Amino acid sequence: MVDYIKHHESDWLVSYELKYGPRTTLYLMRMCRRFAARHGFNDKAFWEKHFGKDASLVLNCDETGISYDMPPRKILTMKRSPADIDTIEKNSGRITAVLTVRSDVLLVDNFRAHVSKESYETVERTLKSELYALPPNTTSVCQPLDVGVVGPYKAKLHALWLRDTNKYSTPASKRLAVIKRAFAAWDGITESCIKSAFAKAIPKLED
């Protein structure tokens, strides 16, 4: 609904924002929810179900790939020359980092392995927690880590990679270097960064 308003009622939205200022988003979302309720739609917001949970008990888990070498995404070539690649180097320094932020409720995306029956049972039995899958195709806007943490985390990884002048010759030493950088980068993520990501992805909107 908000997207429709942005594209088809932009003049009204501008006047609405001038009227309510910094509380525009709060009032607009509340109005849209009430409009939906009047027309028979159910509000299945995350906080409606877990409103009683303390914020420190909501845990978010996401994974991202990191590498020993972090080259740019583009290559350089002479003007008017073909950009053919002659050889491919196998990189032995790539690992997957699983990022976890403070567990009573565990938020995950809809990757099949994350939302399997076994996953639900494991989280409940082993972690004594409740697994909550985000709606399909909403990771970029509803996954706190994806919304506001992975970007800064990757930036810190790049900075650490630039400052690391050591040479690592074996696969084991490269993996160890990546792991150390991963921990150092995670230590650099502030509490305010995480809180901001949660507030942006799954805000508590008061009626």
XYZ file of N, CA and C in Angstrom:
621
model
N 0.828 -1.207 0.000
C 0.000 0.000 0.000
C 0.865 1.261 0.000
N 1.905 1.238 0.820
C 2.779 2.407 0.882
C 3.460 2.638 -0.459
N 3.868 1.552 -1.114
C 4.512 1.671 -2.415
C 3.543 2.276 -3.431
N 2.282 1.873 -3.370
C 1.271 2.438 -4.267
C 1.120 3.946 -4.021
N 1.052 4.315 -2.736
C 0.916 5.732 -2.387
C 2.111 6.524 -2.909
N 3.317 5.973 -2.753
C 4.529 6.665 -3.204
C 4.496 6.946 -4.696
N 3.979 5.993 -5.479
C 4.033 6.134 -6.930
C 2.803 6.801 -7.535
N 1.642 6.716 -6.869
C 0.405 7.216 -7.476
C -0.233 8.378 -6.715
N 0.215 8.597 -5.490
C -0.345 9.706 -4.697
C 0.794 10.509 -4.070
N 1.797 10.801 -4.882
C 3.003 11.466 -4.367
C 2.707 12.859 -3.812
N 1.796 13.605 -4.455
C 1.464 14.952 -3.955
C 0.825 14.857 -2.573
N -0.093 13.913 -2.413
C -0.731 13.738 -1.106
C 0.302 13.350 -0.059
N 1.257 12.475 -0.448
C 2.281 12.026 0.493
C 3.167 13.184 0.943
N 3.488 14.076 0.015
C 4.307 15.243 0.366
C 3.586 16.113 1.393
N 2.304 16.365 1.166
C 1.543 17.193 2.110
C 1.384 16.485 3.453
N 1.236 15.162 3.407
C 1.112 14.382 4.646
C 2.401 14.473 5.459
N 3.546 14.417 4.754
C 4.843 14.495 5.426
C 5.074 15.883 6.006
N 4.636 16.922 5.292
C 4.764 18.289 5.805
C 3.929 18.472 7.070
N 2.805 17.779 7.139
C 1.905 17.903 8.279
C 2.436 17.187 9.519
N 2.997 15.966 9.312
C 3.365 15.144 10.469
C 4.870 15.041 10.720
N 5.679 15.537 9.796
C 7.121 15.582 10.028
C 7.738 14.235 10.334
N 8.557 14.149 11.389
C 9.282 12.916 11.694
C 8.392 11.730 12.070
N 7.118 11.981 12.355
C 6.210 10.900 12.720
C 5.396 10.413 11.534
N 5.772 10.861 10.328
C 5.028 10.492 9.122
C 4.955 8.980 8.941
N 6.110 8.313 9.041
C 6.137 6.869 8.814
C 5.258 6.132 9.811
N 5.353 6.509 11.079
C 4.555 5.877 12.120
C 3.068 6.009 11.821
N 2.618 7.232 11.513
C 1.195 7.472 11.267
C 0.728 6.819 9.964
N 1.580 6.863 8.938
C 1.200 6.287 7.655
C 1.042 4.775 7.755
N 1.995 4.112 8.417
C 1.904 2.664 8.573
C 0.688 2.279 9.405
N 0.391 3.051 10.438
C -0.765 2.765 11.273
C -2.056 2.937 10.475
N -2.104 3.961 9.652
C -3.289 4.178 8.821
C -3.482 3.039 7.827
N -2.383 2.566 7.224
C -2.466 1.469 6.264
C -2.926 0.175 6.932
N -2.437 -0.077 8.149
C -2.855 -1.285 8.861
C -4.353 -1.241 9.178
N -4.831 -0.092 9.578
C -6.249 0.051 9.894
C -7.098 -0.080 8.637
N -6.617 0.473 7.532
C -7.317 0.346 6.256
C -7.419 -1.127 5.859
N -6.298 -1.862 6.009
C -6.288 -3.283 5.666
C -7.243 -4.075 6.554
N -7.271 -3.743 7.847
C -8.151 -4.447 8.785
C -9.616 -4.226 8.419
N -9.959 -3.004 7.998
C -11.352 -2.710 7.618
C -11.779 -3.503 6.393
N -10.805 -3.904 5.579
C -11.122 -4.632 4.352
C -10.812 -6.123 4.452
N -10.748 -6.642 5.679
C -10.677 -8.079 5.887
C -9.300 -8.706 5.862
N -8.236 -7.907 5.915
C -6.888 -8.471 5.929
C -6.394 -8.619 7.363
N -5.657 -9.706 7.602
C -5.102 -9.947 8.927
C -3.718 -9.333 9.041
N -3.424 -8.754 10.188
C -2.098 -8.206 10.468
C -1.264 -9.284 11.142
N -0.284 -9.820 10.415
C 0.560 -10.882 10.954
C 1.961 -10.368 11.251
N 2.041 -9.187 11.797
C 3.336 -8.593 12.093
C 4.088 -9.422 13.123
N 5.399 -9.375 13.033
C 6.249 -10.147 13.943
C 5.978 -9.787 15.392
N 5.888 -8.493 15.690
C 5.750 -8.075 17.083
C 4.376 -8.354 17.659
N 3.382 -8.580 16.791
C 2.070 -8.938 17.312
C 2.129 -10.273 18.044
N 2.955 -11.171 17.521
C 3.093 -12.492 18.138
C 4.105 -12.489 19.262
N 5.174 -11.692 19.124
C 6.280 -11.750 20.082
C 6.452 -10.444 20.856
N 5.379 -9.679 20.982
C 5.489 -8.377 21.636
C 5.962 -8.501 23.086
N 5.604 -9.609 23.758
C 5.976 -9.784 25.150
C 7.413 -10.175 25.376
N 8.143 -10.484 24.305
C 9.543 -10.887 24.442
C 10.434 -9.668 24.664
N 11.353 -9.801 25.596
C 12.344 -8.754 25.776
C 13.257 -8.722 24.551
N 13.658 -7.548 24.124
C 14.473 -7.415 22.919
C 15.761 -8.226 23.001
N 16.304 -8.390 24.209
C 17.556 -9.133 24.364
C 17.379 -10.621 24.094
N 16.117 -11.077 24.008
C 15.857 -12.498 23.795
C 15.552 -12.832 22.344
N 15.535 -11.830 21.481
C 15.283 -12.061 20.064
C 16.613 -12.155 19.338
N 16.865 -13.307 18.730
C 18.151 -13.583 18.094
C 17.966 -13.640 16.585
N 18.864 -13.042 15.849
C 18.812 -13.054 14.398
C 20.054 -13.732 13.847
N 19.874 -14.653 12.907
C 20.998 -15.414 12.351
C 21.024 -15.258 10.838
N 22.186 -14.953 10.293
C 22.359 -14.816 8.851
C 23.755 -15.297 8.501
N 23.980 -15.652 7.250
C 25.294 -16.116 6.832
C 25.759 -15.334 5.617
N 27.074 -15.156 5.510
C 27.639 -14.431 4.381
C 29.014 -15.002 4.060
N 29.356 -15.044 2.800
C 30.655 -15.568 2.385
C 31.749 -14.526 2.517
N 32.912 -14.934 3.009
C 34.071 -14.042 3.088
C 35.286 -14.786 2.545
N 36.245 -14.058 2.022
C 37.396 -14.667 1.355
C 38.715 -14.116 1.881
N 39.760 -14.899 1.702
C 41.107 -14.466 2.078
C 41.493 -13.243 1.259
N 41.317 -13.318 -0.068
C 41.561 -12.174 -0.939
C 40.227 -11.499 -1.213
N 40.213 -10.177 -1.198
C 38.988 -9.427 -1.437
C 39.206 -8.435 -2.568
N 39.426 -8.940 -3.791
C 39.692 -8.059 -4.932
C 38.436 -7.315 -5.351
N 38.588 -6.266 -6.178
C 37.412 -5.536 -6.664
C 36.562 -6.420 -7.572
N 35.343 -6.000 -7.799
C 34.423 -6.790 -8.609
C 34.636 -6.606 -10.106
N 35.476 -5.642 -10.493
C 35.735 -5.381 -11.898
C 37.208 -5.606 -12.210
N 37.523 -5.864 -13.470
C 38.907 -6.028 -13.896
C 39.295 -4.871 -14.807
N 40.601 -4.642 -14.931
C 41.110 -3.577 -15.787
C 41.612 -4.161 -17.092
N 41.355 -3.466 -18.184
C 41.841 -3.903 -19.488
C 42.148 -2.671 -20.326
N 43.057 -2.826 -21.276
C 43.407 -1.705 -22.146
C 42.216 -1.342 -23.025
N 42.094 -0.053 -23.333
C 41.005 0.393 -24.187
C 41.064 -0.303 -25.544
N 39.898 -0.696 -26.031
C 39.736 -1.363 -27.323
C 40.434 -2.711 -27.373
N 40.723 -3.282 -26.193
C 41.316 -4.627 -26.136
C 40.317 -5.589 -25.513
N 40.334 -6.864 -25.935
C 39.394 -7.836 -25.351
C 39.709 -8.082 -23.879
N 38.679 -8.369 -23.112
C 38.841 -8.612 -21.672
C 38.776 -10.109 -21.394
N 39.543 -10.874 -22.169
C 39.547 -12.327 -21.996
C 40.314 -12.697 -20.728
N 39.876 -13.757 -20.087
C 40.561 -14.288 -18.902
C 41.343 -15.519 -19.313
N 42.666 -15.474 -19.109
C 43.525 -16.573 -19.544
C 43.518 -17.738 -18.556
N 43.564 -17.416 -17.281
C 43.634 -18.477 -16.274
C 42.674 -18.171 -15.132
N 42.309 -19.200 -14.412
C 41.444 -19.067 -13.243
C 42.189 -19.620 -12.039
N 42.254 -18.840 -10.988
C 42.938 -19.274 -9.773
C 41.928 -19.813 -8.777
N 42.170 -20.996 -8.267
C 41.303 -21.575 -7.256
C 41.637 -20.959 -5.906
N 40.635 -20.340 -5.286
C 40.849 -19.653 -4.009
C 40.513 -20.592 -2.861
N 41.509 -20.935 -2.067
C 41.300 -21.868 -0.961
C 40.940 -21.149 0.327
N 40.818 -19.829 0.247
C 40.597 -19.064 1.468
C 39.186 -18.558 1.638
N 38.214 -19.204 1.024
C 36.828 -18.762 1.153
C 36.119 -19.573 2.230
N 35.443 -18.869 3.142
C 34.672 -19.533 4.184
C 33.324 -18.831 4.320
N 32.431 -19.438 5.057
C 31.127 -18.839 5.329
C 31.077 -18.403 6.779
N 30.736 -17.158 6.997
C 30.607 -16.638 8.361
C 29.137 -16.633 8.749
N 28.828 -17.235 9.872
C 27.462 -17.219 10.394
C 27.396 -16.152 11.469
N 26.622 -15.109 11.222
C 26.513 -13.982 12.147
C 25.280 -14.178 13.025
N 25.440 -14.029 14.306
C 24.329 -14.207 15.230
C 24.262 -13.036 16.197
N 23.091 -12.473 16.305
C 22.875 -11.361 17.210
C 21.850 -11.753 18.259
N 22.300 -11.705 19.464
C 21.433 -12.005 20.595
C 20.155 -12.439 20.022
N 18.469 -16.381 23.696
C 17.727 -16.531 22.434
C 16.428 -17.113 22.803
N 15.533 -16.428 22.474
C 14.229 -16.985 22.740
C 13.505 -17.150 21.413
N 13.691 -16.192 20.537
C 13.134 -16.252 19.193
C 14.289 -16.156 18.200
N 14.372 -17.097 17.271
C 15.440 -17.120 16.272
C 14.857 -16.756 14.918
N 15.287 -15.621 14.358
C 14.823 -15.168 13.051
C 15.709 -15.733 11.950
N 15.100 -16.347 10.932
C 15.865 -16.871 9.797
C 15.130 -16.538 8.504
N 15.865 -16.622 7.380
C 15.216 -16.419 6.096
C 14.548 -17.724 5.652
N 13.983 -17.717 4.438
C 13.215 -18.873 3.990
C 14.025 -19.875 3.183
N 15.338 -19.889 3.344
C 16.153 -20.924 2.714
C 15.650 -22.287 3.190
N 15.510 -23.233 2.270
C 14.841 -24.506 2.566
C 15.400 -25.215 3.787
N 16.724 -25.209 3.928
C 17.337 -25.902 5.062
C 17.035 -25.201 6.380
N 16.766 -23.913 6.331
C 16.511 -23.152 7.554
C 15.108 -23.389 8.101
N 14.171 -23.709 7.213
C 12.766 -23.817 7.637
C 12.241 -25.241 7.540
N 13.147 -26.215 7.531
C 12.730 -27.614 7.491
C 12.148 -28.041 8.842
N 11.438 -29.140 8.838
C 10.881 -29.667 10.080
C 11.989 -29.965 11.078
N 13.104 -30.479 10.571
C 14.246 -30.790 11.436
C 14.804 -29.524 12.086
N 14.834 -28.411 11.338
C 15.336 -27.156 11.885
C 14.461 -26.672 13.031
N 13.147 -26.713 12.821
C 12.229 -26.292 13.880
C 12.411 -27.142 15.132
N 12.526 -28.453 14.922
C 12.666 -29.364 16.065
C 13.993 -29.171 16.773
N 15.073 -28.941 16.016
C 16.400 -28.749 16.612
C 16.454 -27.478 17.444
N 15.917 -26.386 16.902
C 15.920 -25.117 17.634
C 15.113 -25.241 18.922
N 13.971 -25.914 18.833
C 13.119 -26.050 20.019
C 13.758 -26.965 21.056
N 14.348 -28.079 20.592
C 14.895 -29.071 21.517
C 16.256 -28.659 22.072
N 17.153 -28.187 21.214
C 18.529 -27.895 21.614
C 18.690 -26.497 22.190
N 18.094 -25.499 21.538
C 18.260 -24.115 21.966
C 17.158 -23.653 22.904
N 16.111 -24.495 23.037
C 14.950 -24.099 23.851
C 14.395 -22.768 23.368
N 14.355 -22.627 22.039
C 13.921 -21.378 21.436
C 12.821 -21.637 20.424
N 12.284 -20.554 19.883
C 11.240 -20.641 18.871
C 11.779 -20.115 17.551
N 11.667 -20.919 16.491
C 12.156 -20.527 15.167
C 11.071 -19.731 14.451
N 11.434 -18.572 13.931
C 10.474 -17.715 13.235
C 11.034 -17.402 11.846
N 10.361 -17.904 10.817
C 10.810 -17.681 9.437
C 10.215 -16.389 8.895
N 11.047 -15.569 8.288
C 10.571 -14.342 7.674
C 9.757 -14.668 6.423
N 8.828 -13.820 6.026
C 8.043 -14.075 4.812
C 8.954 -14.221 3.593
N 8.540 -15.016 2.580
C 9.359 -15.204 1.382
C 9.689 -13.877 0.691
N 10.900 -13.800 0.184
C 11.356 -12.652 -0.609
C 11.329 -11.326 0.160
N 11.509 -11.390 1.465
C 11.519 -10.152 2.257
C 12.829 -9.952 2.999
N 13.814 -10.799 2.721
C 15.070 -10.737 3.471
C 15.708 -9.354 3.417
N 15.665 -8.724 2.250
C 16.357 -7.448 2.087
C 15.736 -6.324 2.915
N 14.493 -6.523 3.367
C 13.843 -5.462 4.148
C 13.451 -5.906 5.557
N 13.368 -7.222 5.800
C 12.909 -7.714 7.104
C 13.987 -8.441 7.899
N 15.123 -8.725 7.299
C 16.188 -9.441 7.992
C 17.126 -8.410 8.620
N 17.103 -8.238 9.950
C 17.928 -7.193 10.573
C 19.392 -7.214 10.153
N 20.007 -8.389 10.141
C 21.420 -8.454 9.766
C 21.623 -8.038 8.318
N 20.705 -8.459 7.451
C 20.828 -8.147 6.034
C 20.587 -6.657 5.792
N 19.675 -6.074 6.569
C 19.308 -4.674 6.375
C 20.399 -3.711 6.817
N 20.994 -3.964 7.998
C 21.881 -2.938 8.522
C 23.182 -3.380 9.146
N 23.539 -4.673 9.041
C 24.756 -5.145 9.698
C 25.762 -5.730 8.720
N 25.298 -6.548 7.772
C 26.221 -7.219 6.854
C 27.040 -6.215 6.046
N 26.409 -5.109 5.623
C 27.131 -4.090 4.861
C 28.305 -3.508 5.630
N 28.075 -2.960 6.840
C 29.187 -2.456 7.648
C 30.209 -3.536 7.986
N 29.726 -4.764 8.194
C 30.625 -5.874 8.512
C 31.573 -6.145 7.344
N 31.033 -6.181 6.121
C 31.864 -6.405 4.942
C 32.847 -5.250 4.745
N 32.420 -4.039 5.046
C 33.310 -2.872 4.912
C 34.492 -2.997 5.864
N 34.228 -3.451 7.088
C 35.312 -3.638 8.062
C 36.235 -4.768 7.628
N 35.675 -5.807 7.026
C 36.507 -6.898 6.503
C 37.448 -6.395 5.416
N 36.929 -5.561 4.523
C 37.770 -4.997 3.460
C 38.888 -4.147 4.044
N 38.563 -3.361 5.071
C 39.579 -2.510 5.691
C 40.674 -3.350 6.336
N 40.279 -4.434 6.999
C 41.264 -5.324 7.626
C 42.122 -6.010 6.571
N 41.514 -6.376 5.456
C 42.251 -7.021 4.363
C 43.303 -6.059 3.792
N 42.934 -4.788 3.654
C 43.867 -3.800 3.119
C 45.060 -3.592 4.051
N 44.824 -3.656 5.357
C 45.894 -3.408 6.323
C 46.763 -4.641 6.584
N 46.309 -5.805 6.154
C 47.046 -7.045 6.404
C 48.119 -7.227 5.329
N 49.378 -7.026 5.702
C 50.488 -7.137 4.739
C 51.214 -8.477 4.825
N 50.728 -9.372 5.651
C 51.372 -10.687 5.784
C 51.109 -11.540 4.544
N 51.999 -12.473 4.308
C 51.857 -13.409 3.203
C 51.496 -14.781 3.765
N 50.437 -15.366 3.240
C 50.001 -16.689 3.689
C 50.082 -17.636 2.499
N 50.860 -18.692 2.649
C 51.142 -19.560 1.507
C 50.319 -20.840 1.485
N 49.811 -21.269 2.620
C 49.080 -22.539 2.665
C 47.587 -22.287 2.850
N 46.752 -23.233 2.395
C 45.307 -23.080 2.586
C 44.929 -22.906 4.054
N 45.594 -23.646 4.938
C 45.281 -23.568 6.367
C 45.585 -22.174 6.924
N 46.722 -21.598 6.533
C 47.088 -20.271 7.039
C 46.154 -19.193 6.482
N 45.696 -19.380 5.241
C 44.753 -18.423 4.661
C 43.413 -18.474 5.387
N 42.945 -19.682 5.661
C 41.674 -19.807 6.381
C 41.765 -19.205 7.777
N 42.910 -19.425 8.436
C 43.095 -18.859 9.776
C 43.092 -17.334 9.726
N 43.729 -16.776 8.696
C 43.750 -15.324 8.542
C 42.337 -14.778 8.343
N 41.538 -15.481 7.534
C 40.156 -15.061 7.287
C 39.347 -15.112 8.580
N 39.523 -16.182 9.354
C 38.786 -16.335 10.614
C 39.130 -15.216 11.587
N 40.422 -14.892 11.685
C 40.835 -13.816 12.590
C 40.242 -12.483 12.154
N 40.229 -12.230 10.853
C 39.626 -10.994 10.359
C 38.132 -10.968 10.653
N 37.485 -12.128 10.496
C 36.044 -12.207 10.729
C 35.706 -11.830 12.164
N 36.486 -12.351 13.119
C 36.256 -12.018 14.526
C 36.525 -10.534 14.792
N 37.610 -10.034 14.224
C 37.971 -8.633 14.445
C 36.912 -7.692 13.865
N 36.411 -8.040 12.676
C 35.381 -7.203 12.055
C 34.094 -7.230 12.869
N 33.728 -8.396 13.385
C 32.507 -8.515 14.180
C 32.627 -7.723 15.483
N 33.817 -7.722 16.073
C 34.040 -6.936 17.290
C 33.861 -5.445 17.032
N 34.027 -5.041 15.767
C 33.890 -3.636 15.426
C 32.457 -3.199 15.174
N 31.518 -4.146 15.133
C 30.107 -3.796 14.959
C 29.542 -3.332 16.293
N 29.012 -2.146 16.326
C 28.555 -1.564 17.581
C 27.137 -2.008 17.940
N 26.826 -1.852 19.209
C 25.481 -2.178 19.688
C 24.435 -1.288 19.023
N 24.772 -0.033 18.820
C 23.820 0.894 18.197
C 23.533 0.506 16.752
N 24.528 -0.039 16.063
C 24.348 -0.499 14.684
C 23.324 -1.631 14.637
N 23.435 -2.568 15.575
C 22.525 -3.708 15.624
C 21.114 -3.259 16.007
N 21.009 -2.386 16.995
C 19.700 -1.884 17.412
C 19.018 -1.152 16.260
N 19.784 -0.360 15.528
C 19.234 0.379 14.404
C 18.718 -0.559 13.327
N 19.454 -1.671 13.081
C 19.033 -2.642 12.068
C 17.726 -3.311 12.459
N 17.591 -3.681 13.735
C 16.344 -4.289 14.206
C 15.186 -3.305 14.092
N 15.431 -2.051 14.490
C 14.374 -1.040 14.450
C 13.910 -0.779 13.023
N 14.829 -0.849 12.073
C 14.481 -0.581 10.683
C 13.777 -1.775 10.048
N 14.211 -2.998 10.383
C 13.667 -4.195 9.748
C 12.327 -4.620 10.335
N 12.239 -4.630 11.655
C 10.984 -5.047 12.307
C 10.613 -4.038 13.383
N 10.199 -2.843 12.966
C 9.902 -1.783 13.943
C 8.679 -2.112 14.786
N 8.698 -1.624 16.018
C 7.526 -1.728 16.883
C 6.691 -0.472 16.661
N 5.609 -0.621 15.914
C 4.753 0.521 15.621
C 3.570 0.516 16.576
N 3.480 1.540 17.381
C 2.410 1.617 18.380
C 1.119 2.106 17.723
N 0.000 1.518 18.161
C -1.306 1.978 17.666
C -1.723 3.227 18.423
